[in-house]
């Protein structure tokens, strides 16, 4: 058997006029005295390598989103809390890595098998087995853990925005441990594993699903990742209570973030990373080659729908700010981008580009509505994390049941039915959405409120006024700059520093 590679010698590359065929098992050399450079035995083996590389590269892009979150959050808080919010971001990734490795991945995927091949330890609620990846002894599946850990880190980081500027670090660490070990993995198991009750990949011995027809479709995590982080952040914000000056028209300007530049940079990084988040959720690029629907074709369409939804979210919030607020509001537009991205994350592979535009448009107003609502209710969410991730996450999940098409579901999941037309898909999406809300709110409340009642959740009023950089990290601010930076500049003497300072 021979394997042939076709190439082009034309300048445009539009014609394929060169052919190289290699017999299976043969060695290709550049010259008679050169060393062997390639051996091709099976195109399937090449496809597997490409798929693994695709997942790794996309996982790196998703992890790069941590830098985006860090920049966005650092720009959204006051200068006296910058060190603290950056510290939380690096700890989200670090704590999450260890917790997800030891237990979280096992609770999420267990033995990573489908129901028909279930050895009995996994159930529809939670996974079990493969603790600390001990079953990954053939090196074939480590890329799966890496990709999923990056998602877990994103879910944890969302919470930091909601509880910014007033949460004690120890309390935040406790919640991050529980979220990445237990709360988030259970939701992953429900929706993405082969044995979860809401999963599109679950089927019993008769080929039936708990949720009729297609199960719950959440391609890249509007519900699994963003709703989990968003609702956890909402519970944390309620338990903590508002910051000083929140809701005070005369002094609320004192809560303004420190840098619009960092915010814009952060959103640009997040938008870039989102292509790894959404397109990478195909979990392969070469898989399906030779079929009408190769994975890379689905990934390409996902990139297009992701782009359109994000752009529409930005345009709609821009128009809203100019018409309603009377000026062009950068912060609102930046969150509009994120609103569109979160909204399209669940349906990105099963909708047409025109539908992506509508999803981004509606998502922008869902964000604005929830942002205004929680402020009216006295909930202080410094980064609007719940409106963006919780509110638009809900809309993204439900939009699948409205805008998904039979042909797109068929090419992505292999199901060919009228679930969208007869309303079953919307019902499935609603059931999954409500289950995630109940689970996250209940488990988060069991963490945040006991910490509150024990006096371990919020810093003191004096520490909050001085800034968490000073109280938690020993970094004092003077005139908008850190004490250490001023000492290096020689602009102020040590005696003056020790005499007292005023936090920004």
Coordinates of C-alpha atoms in Angstrom, one line a residue:
X1 CA 0.0 0.0 0.0
X2 CA 1.3 3.5 -0.8
X3 CA 0.6 6.8 0.8
X4 CA 0.7 9.8 -1.5
X5 CA 1.2 13.5 -0.7
X6 CA 0.2 16.1 -3.3
X7 CA 1.9 19.5 -3.7
X8 CA 1.9 22.5 -5.9
X9 CA 4.7 24.2 -7.8
X10 CA 2.5 27.1 -8.9
X11 CA 2.9 30.5 -7.3
X12 CA -0.7 30.6 -6.2
X13 CA -0.9 27.1 -4.9
X14 CA -4.3 26.6 -6.6
X15 CA -3.2 23.6 -8.6
X16 CA -1.7 20.4 -7.4
X17 CA 0.8 19.2 -10.0
X18 CA 3.3 17.3 -7.9
X19 CA 2.9 13.9 -6.3
X20 CA 5.1 11.9 -3.9
X21 CA 4.1 8.4 -3.0
X22 CA 5.7 6.3 -0.3
X23 CA 5.2 2.6 0.3
X24 CA 4.0 1.8 3.8
X25 CA 7.0 1.2 6.0
X26 CA 9.5 2.7 3.5
X27 CA 12.0 5.4 4.6
X28 CA 12.2 8.7 2.8
X29 CA 15.7 10.2 2.4
X30 CA 16.8 13.5 0.9
X31 CA 20.0 12.0 -0.6
X32 CA 21.6 8.6 -0.6
X33 CA 23.9 9.6 2.3
X34 CA 21.3 11.5 4.3
X35 CA 19.6 10.2 7.4
X36 CA 16.0 9.1 7.3
X37 CA 13.6 12.0 7.9
X38 CA 10.2 10.3 7.8
X39 CA 8.4 7.0 7.8
X40 CA 4.7 6.9 7.0
X41 CA 2.8 3.8 7.9
X42 CA -0.7 4.9 8.6
X43 CA -2.5 8.2 8.1
X44 CA -4.6 7.5 11.2
X45 CA -1.4 7.8 13.3
X46 CA -0.7 11.2 11.7
X47 CA -4.3 12.2 12.4
X48 CA -3.9 11.3 16.1
X49 CA -0.7 13.4 16.4
X50 CA -2.4 16.4 14.8
X51 CA -5.4 16.0 17.1
X52 CA -3.2 15.9 20.2
X53 CA -1.2 18.9 19.0
X54 CA -4.5 20.8 18.3
X55 CA -5.8 20.2 21.8
X56 CA -2.4 21.2 23.4
X57 CA -2.2 24.5 21.4
X58 CA -5.8 25.4 22.1
X59 CA -5.2 24.5 25.8
X60 CA -2.3 27.0 25.8
X61 CA -4.6 29.6 24.3
X62 CA -7.2 29.0 27.0
X63 CA -4.5 29.3 29.7
X64 CA -3.4 32.5 28.0
X65 CA -6.8 33.8 28.9
X66 CA -5.6 33.9 32.5
X67 CA -3.4 36.8 31.5
X68 CA -6.4 38.5 30.0
X69 CA -8.4 38.0 33.2
X70 CA -5.5 39.4 35.2
X71 CA -5.2 42.5 33.0
X72 CA -8.9 43.2 33.0
X73 CA -9.2 42.7 36.8
X74 CA -6.1 44.8 37.5
X75 CA -7.5 47.7 35.5
X76 CA -10.9 47.4 37.0
X77 CA -9.9 47.7 40.6
X78 CA -8.3 50.6 42.4
X79 CA -4.5 50.9 42.4
X80 CA -4.3 49.9 46.1
X81 CA -5.8 46.5 45.3
X82 CA -3.8 45.6 42.1
X83 CA -1.3 43.3 43.8
X84 CA -4.1 41.4 45.5
X85 CA -6.1 40.8 42.4
X86 CA -3.1 39.6 40.5
X87 CA -2.1 37.3 43.3
X88 CA -5.6 35.7 43.2
X89 CA -5.2 35.1 39.5
X90 CA -1.9 33.2 39.8
X91 CA -3.2 31.3 42.8
X92 CA -6.4 30.3 40.8
X93 CA -4.2 28.6 38.2
X94 CA -1.8 27.1 40.8
X95 CA -4.3 25.8 43.3
X96 CA -6.6 24.7 40.6
X97 CA -3.9 22.7 38.9
X98 CA -3.1 20.6 42.0
X99 CA -6.8 20.2 43.1
X100 CA -8.0 19.3 39.6
X101 CA -5.1 16.8 39.1
X102 CA -5.7 15.1 42.5
X103 CA -9.5 14.8 42.5
X104 CA -11.3 17.2 40.2
X105 CA -10.6 15.5 36.9
X106 CA -11.6 12.2 38.4
X107 CA -14.9 13.6 39.7
X108 CA -15.5 15.1 36.2
X109 CA -14.6 12.2 33.9
X110 CA -13.9 9.2 36.2
X111 CA -12.6 6.4 34.0
X112 CA -13.4 8.5 30.9
X113 CA -15.7 5.9 29.4
X114 CA -19.1 5.9 27.9
X115 CA -22.1 4.3 29.7
X116 CA -22.0 1.1 27.6
X117 CA -18.4 0.6 28.7
X118 CA -18.8 1.8 32.3
X119 CA -16.9 -0.4 34.8
X120 CA -19.4 0.5 37.5
X121 CA -17.6 3.2 39.5
X122 CA -19.0 6.2 37.6
X123 CA -22.6 7.2 37.9
X124 CA -24.8 9.9 36.3
X125 CA -24.0 12.4 39.1
X126 CA -20.3 12.2 39.6
X127 CA -17.3 10.4 38.2
X128 CA -14.9 8.2 40.2
X129 CA -11.5 6.5 39.4
X130 CA -8.3 7.6 37.7
X131 CA -7.3 9.5 40.9
X132 CA -4.3 11.8 40.3
X133 CA -4.3 10.5 36.6
X134 CA -2.9 7.2 37.8
X135 CA -4.6 5.4 34.8
X136 CA -2.7 7.7 32.3
X137 CA 0.2 5.3 32.2
X138 CA 0.5 5.1 28.4
X139 CA 0.9 8.9 27.8
X140 CA -2.0 9.0 25.4
X141 CA -4.4 11.1 27.3
X142 CA -2.5 13.8 29.2
X143 CA -3.6 16.4 26.7
X144 CA -7.2 15.9 27.8
X145 CA -6.3 16.8 31.4
X146 CA -4.3 19.8 30.3
X147 CA -7.1 21.2 28.2
X148 CA -9.7 20.6 30.9
X149 CA -7.5 22.1 33.7
X150 CA -7.3 25.4 31.7
X151 CA -11.1 25.5 31.7
X152 CA -11.3 24.9 35.4
X153 CA -8.8 27.7 36.0
X154 CA -11.1 30.1 33.9
X155 CA -14.1 29.1 36.0
X156 CA -12.3 29.9 39.3
X157 CA -10.9 33.2 38.0
X158 CA -14.4 34.5 37.2
X159 CA -15.2 34.5 40.9
X160 CA -12.3 36.7 41.8
X161 CA -13.8 39.6 39.9
X162 CA -17.1 39.5 41.9
X163 CA -15.4 39.4 45.3
X164 CA -12.6 41.9 44.5
X165 CA -11.3 44.5 46.9
X166 CA -12.8 43.1 50.1
X167 CA -12.4 39.3 50.4
X168 CA -9.7 37.8 52.6
X169 CA -7.2 35.7 50.8
X170 CA -7.6 32.7 53.1
X171 CA -11.3 32.6 52.4
X172 CA -10.7 32.9 48.7
X173 CA -8.2 30.1 48.7
X174 CA -10.7 27.8 50.5
X175 CA -13.4 28.5 47.9
X176 CA -10.9 28.0 45.0
X177 CA -10.0 24.6 46.4
X178 CA -13.7 23.5 46.7
X179 CA -14.6 24.9 43.3
X180 CA -11.9 23.2 41.3
X181 CA -12.0 20.0 43.4
X182 CA -15.8 19.4 43.6
X183 CA -18.3 22.1 42.5
X184 CA -17.0 22.6 38.9
X185 CA -16.1 19.0 38.2
X186 CA -19.6 17.8 39.1
X187 CA -21.1 20.2 36.5
X188 CA -18.5 19.0 33.9
X189 CA -19.5 15.4 34.6
X190 CA -23.2 16.1 34.1
X191 CA -22.8 17.8 30.8
X192 CA -19.5 16.7 29.1
X193 CA -18.7 13.2 30.3
X194 CA -19.9 9.9 28.7
X195 CA -21.9 9.0 31.8
X196 CA -23.4 12.3 33.0
X197 CA -27.2 12.6 33.2
X198 CA -27.5 15.7 31.1
X199 CA -24.7 14.8 28.6
X200 CA -25.2 14.6 24.9
X201 CA -22.7 11.7 25.0
X202 CA -24.7 9.6 27.5
X203 CA -26.8 6.7 26.3
X204 CA -28.1 3.6 28.2
X205 CA -28.1 0.1 26.8
X206 CA -31.2 1.0 24.7
X207 CA -29.5 4.1 23.2
X208 CA -31.7 6.4 25.2
X209 CA -30.7 9.6 27.1
X210 CA -32.0 11.0 30.3
X211 CA -32.8 14.2 28.4
X212 CA -34.7 13.1 25.3
X213 CA -33.1 13.2 21.9
X214 CA -29.8 15.1 22.2
X215 CA -29.3 15.7 25.9
X216 CA -28.1 19.2 26.9
X217 CA -25.8 20.8 24.3
X218 CA -23.2 23.1 25.7
X219 CA -20.4 22.9 23.2
X220 CA -17.7 25.0 24.9
X221 CA -19.1 25.9 28.3
X222 CA -21.6 28.8 28.5
X223 CA -23.2 26.8 31.3
X224 CA -20.5 24.5 32.5
X225 CA -17.8 27.2 32.8
X226 CA -19.4 30.6 32.8
X227 CA -22.6 30.0 34.7
X228 CA -20.6 28.1 37.3
X229 CA -18.2 30.9 37.8
X230 CA -20.8 33.6 37.4
X231 CA -23.3 32.2 40.0
X232 CA -20.5 31.4 42.4
X233 CA -19.3 35.0 42.1
X234 CA -22.8 36.2 42.7
X235 CA -23.2 34.2 45.9
X236 CA -19.8 35.5 47.1
X237 CA -20.7 39.1 46.3
X238 CA -23.9 38.8 48.3
X239 CA -22.2 37.2 51.2
X240 CA -19.5 39.8 51.3
X241 CA -21.8 42.8 50.9
X242 CA -20.9 46.0 49.0
X243 CA -17.8 48.0 49.2
X244 CA -17.7 51.4 50.9
X245 CA -19.2 54.1 48.7
X246 CA -21.1 51.6 46.6
X247 CA -24.6 53.1 45.8
X248 CA -23.5 56.5 47.0
X249 CA -23.9 58.9 44.1
X250 CA -21.6 61.6 45.6
X251 CA -18.7 59.2 46.3
X252 CA -19.2 56.3 43.9
X253 CA -16.5 57.8 41.6
X254 CA -14.0 56.8 44.2
X255 CA -14.6 53.1 43.2
X256 CA -13.4 53.7 39.6
X257 CA -10.8 51.3 38.3
X258 CA -7.2 52.3 37.9
X259 CA -6.5 51.7 34.2
X260 CA -8.7 51.6 31.1
X261 CA -5.6 50.6 29.2
X262 CA -5.2 47.4 31.2
X263 CA -8.9 46.6 30.8
X264 CA -8.8 47.0 27.0
X265 CA -5.6 44.9 26.8
X266 CA -7.2 42.2 29.0
X267 CA -10.3 42.0 26.8
X268 CA -8.2 41.8 23.6
X269 CA -6.3 38.8 25.2
X270 CA -9.5 37.2 26.2
X271 CA -11.0 37.5 22.8
X272 CA -7.9 35.9 21.3
X273 CA -7.9 33.1 23.8
X274 CA -11.6 32.5 23.2
X275 CA -10.7 30.9 19.8
X276 CA -8.9 28.2 21.7
X277 CA -11.8 28.0 24.2
X278 CA -14.5 27.5 21.5
X279 CA -12.7 26.0 18.5
X280 CA -10.5 23.8 20.7
X281 CA -13.7 22.2 22.0
X282 CA -13.8 20.1 18.9
X283 CA -11.1 18.2 20.7
X284 CA -9.5 17.4 17.4
X285 CA -8.5 18.8 14.0
X286 CA -7.7 15.9 11.8
X287 CA -10.4 13.6 13.1
X288 CA -13.1 12.9 10.6
X289 CA -10.8 13.4 7.6
X290 CA -12.3 11.7 4.5
X291 CA -15.9 12.4 5.8
X292 CA -18.3 15.2 4.9
X293 CA -17.7 16.8 8.3
X294 CA -14.1 16.8 9.4
X295 CA -13.5 18.4 12.8
X296 CA -11.3 21.2 11.4
X297 CA -14.3 22.3 9.3
X298 CA -16.4 22.6 12.5
X299 CA -13.6 24.4 14.2
X300 CA -13.4 26.9 11.3
X301 CA -17.1 27.7 11.5
X302 CA -16.9 28.0 15.3
X303 CA -14.2 30.7 14.8
X304 CA -16.6 32.6 12.5
X305 CA -19.6 32.4 14.8
X306 CA -17.4 33.4 17.8
X307 CA -16.1 36.5 16.0
X308 CA -19.6 37.6 14.8
X309 CA -21.2 37.3 18.3
X310 CA -18.3 39.2 20.0
X311 CA -18.4 42.0 17.4
X312 CA -22.1 42.4 17.6
X313 CA -21.9 42.5 21.4
X314 CA -19.5 45.4 21.2
X315 CA -21.5 47.3 18.6
X316 CA -24.7 47.0 20.5
X317 CA -23.2 48.2 23.8
X318 CA -21.5 51.0 22.0
X319 CA -24.8 52.2 20.5
X320 CA -26.6 51.8 23.9
X321 CA -24.0 53.9 25.7
X322 CA -24.2 56.7 23.1
X323 CA -28.0 56.7 23.0
X324 CA -28.9 56.1 26.6
X325 CA -25.8 57.4 28.5
X326 CA -25.0 60.2 26.1
X327 CA -21.4 59.2 25.5
X328 CA -19.3 56.3 24.2
X329 CA -18.6 54.1 27.2
X330 CA -15.4 52.1 26.8
X331 CA -16.0 49.8 29.8
X332 CA -19.5 49.0 28.6
X333 CA -18.2 48.1 25.2
X334 CA -15.5 45.9 26.6
X335 CA -18.0 44.0 28.6
X336 CA -20.2 43.9 25.5
X337 CA -17.4 41.9 23.7
X338 CA -17.3 39.5 26.6
X339 CA -21.1 39.3 26.7
X340 CA -21.1 38.2 23.0
X341 CA -18.3 35.7 23.6
X342 CA -20.0 34.1 26.6
X343 CA -23.3 33.9 24.8
X344 CA -22.0 32.1 21.8
X345 CA -19.8 29.6 23.7
X346 CA -22.6 27.0 24.1
X347 CA -24.2 27.3 20.6
X348 CA -21.0 28.2 18.5
X349 CA -20.9 24.9 16.6
X350 CA -24.7 24.4 16.0
X351 CA -25.8 27.8 14.7
X352 CA -25.4 29.7 11.5
X353 CA -23.5 33.1 11.3
X354 CA -26.7 35.1 11.1
X355 CA -27.9 33.4 14.3
X356 CA -24.5 34.2 16.0
X357 CA -25.2 37.9 15.2
X358 CA -28.6 37.6 16.9
X359 CA -27.1 35.8 19.9
X360 CA -24.5 38.4 20.4
X361 CA -27.0 41.2 20.0
X362 CA -29.4 39.7 22.6
X363 CA -26.5 38.8 24.8
X364 CA -25.4 42.4 25.0
X365 CA -28.8 43.5 26.3
X366 CA -28.9 40.5 28.7
X367 CA -25.7 41.8 30.2
X368 CA -27.0 45.4 30.5
X369 CA -30.2 44.2 32.0
X370 CA -28.5 42.0 34.7
X371 CA -25.9 44.7 35.4
X372 CA -28.6 47.2 36.1
X373 CA -30.7 44.7 38.1
X374 CA -28.0 43.6 40.6
X375 CA -27.1 47.3 41.2
X376 CA -30.7 48.0 42.0
X377 CA -30.7 45.1 44.4
X378 CA -27.6 46.4 46.1
X379 CA -25.2 43.7 45.0
X380 CA -21.7 45.0 44.4
X381 CA -20.0 43.1 41.6
X382 CA -16.9 45.2 40.8
X383 CA -16.3 43.6 37.4
X384 CA -19.8 42.8 36.4
X385 CA -18.7 39.2 36.5
X386 CA -22.2 37.8 37.2
X387 CA -24.0 39.8 34.4
X388 CA -21.4 38.8 31.9
X389 CA -20.7 35.2 32.8
X390 CA -23.8 34.2 34.8
X391 CA -26.5 36.1 32.9
X392 CA -25.0 35.7 29.4
X393 CA -24.1 32.1 30.2
X394 CA -27.8 31.4 30.8
X395 CA -28.7 33.0 27.6
X396 CA -26.1 31.1 25.7
X397 CA -27.4 27.8 27.0
X398 CA -31.0 28.6 26.1
X399 CA -30.1 30.0 22.7
X400 CA -29.2 26.5 21.6
X401 CA -32.8 25.5 21.8
X402 CA -33.8 28.5 19.8
X403 CA -31.2 29.0 17.1
X404 CA -29.6 25.6 16.6
X405 CA -30.3 23.8 13.3
X406 CA -30.8 20.2 12.6
X407 CA -28.0 20.0 10.1
X408 CA -25.5 21.7 12.4
X409 CA -26.4 19.4 15.3
X410 CA -26.0 16.5 12.9
X411 CA -22.5 17.5 11.7
X412 CA -21.3 18.3 15.2
X413 CA -22.9 15.5 17.3
X414 CA -24.2 13.0 14.8
X415 CA -27.9 13.3 15.9
X416 CA -30.5 13.7 13.2
X417 CA -33.8 14.6 14.7
X418 CA -36.4 17.3 15.2
X419 CA -35.4 18.2 18.8
X420 CA -35.1 21.9 18.1
X421 CA -38.3 22.1 16.1
X422 CA -40.5 20.1 18.6
X423 CA -39.1 22.0 21.6
X424 CA -37.3 19.1 23.2
X425 CA -33.9 20.8 22.8
X426 CA -35.1 24.0 24.6
X427 CA -36.5 21.8 27.4
X428 CA -33.2 20.0 27.7
X429 CA -31.3 23.3 27.8
X430 CA -33.7 24.7 30.4
X431 CA -33.4 21.6 32.6
X432 CA -29.6 21.7 32.5
X433 CA -29.5 25.4 33.1
X434 CA -31.7 25.2 36.2
X435 CA -29.7 22.2 37.6
X436 CA -26.4 24.2 37.3
X437 CA -27.9 27.2 39.0
X438 CA -29.3 25.1 41.9
X439 CA -26.1 23.2 42.3
X440 CA -23.7 26.1 42.2
X441 CA -25.8 28.4 44.4
X442 CA -26.3 25.7 47.0
X443 CA -22.7 24.6 47.2
X444 CA -21.3 28.1 47.1
X445 CA -23.6 29.2 49.9
X446 CA -22.4 26.4 52.0
X447 CA -18.9 27.8 51.6
X448 CA -19.3 31.6 51.6
X449 CA -21.9 32.0 54.4
X450 CA -20.2 29.9 57.0
X451 CA -17.0 31.8 56.4
X452 CA -19.0 35.0 56.8
X453 CA -20.6 34.0 60.0
X454 CA -17.2 32.8 61.3
X455 CA -15.7 36.3 60.6
X456 CA -13.3 34.8 58.1
X457 CA -14.7 36.1 54.8
X458 CA -14.2 39.9 54.7
X459 CA -11.4 42.2 55.6
X460 CA -12.0 44.9 58.2
X461 CA -13.2 48.3 57.2
X462 CA -9.8 49.8 58.0
X463 CA -8.0 47.2 55.9
X464 CA -10.4 47.8 53.0
X465 CA -9.9 51.5 53.2
X466 CA -6.1 51.2 53.3
X467 CA -6.2 48.6 50.4
X468 CA -5.6 44.9 50.3
X469 CA -2.1 45.4 48.8
X470 CA -1.1 46.8 52.2
X471 CA -3.1 44.6 54.5
X472 CA -2.6 41.3 52.7
X473 CA 0.7 41.8 50.8
X474 CA 2.7 44.5 52.7
X475 CA 2.6 46.8 49.7
X476 CA 1.6 50.3 50.7
X477 CA 0.4 53.0 48.2
X478 CA 1.4 56.6 48.3
X479 CA 0.1 59.0 45.6
X480 CA -0.8 56.0 43.4
X481 CA 2.6 54.4 43.6
X482 CA 3.9 51.6 45.7
X483 CA 6.1 52.3 48.7
X484 CA 8.9 50.3 47.2
X485 CA 8.8 52.0 43.8
X486 CA 9.0 55.4 45.5
X487 CA 12.0 54.4 47.5
X488 CA 13.8 53.2 44.4
X489 CA 13.1 56.6 42.7
X490 CA 14.4 58.4 45.7
X491 CA 11.4 60.7 45.6
X492 CA 10.6 60.2 49.3
X493 CA 12.8 59.2 52.3
X494 CA 12.3 56.2 54.5
X495 CA 11.6 58.3 57.5
X496 CA 8.7 60.0 55.7
X497 CA 7.4 56.7 54.6
X498 CA 7.4 55.3 58.1
X499 CA 5.7 58.4 59.4
X500 CA 2.5 57.4 57.7
X501 CA 0.9 57.1 54.3
X502 CA -2.4 57.6 52.7
X503 CA -3.9 54.9 50.6
X504 CA -5.4 55.8 47.2

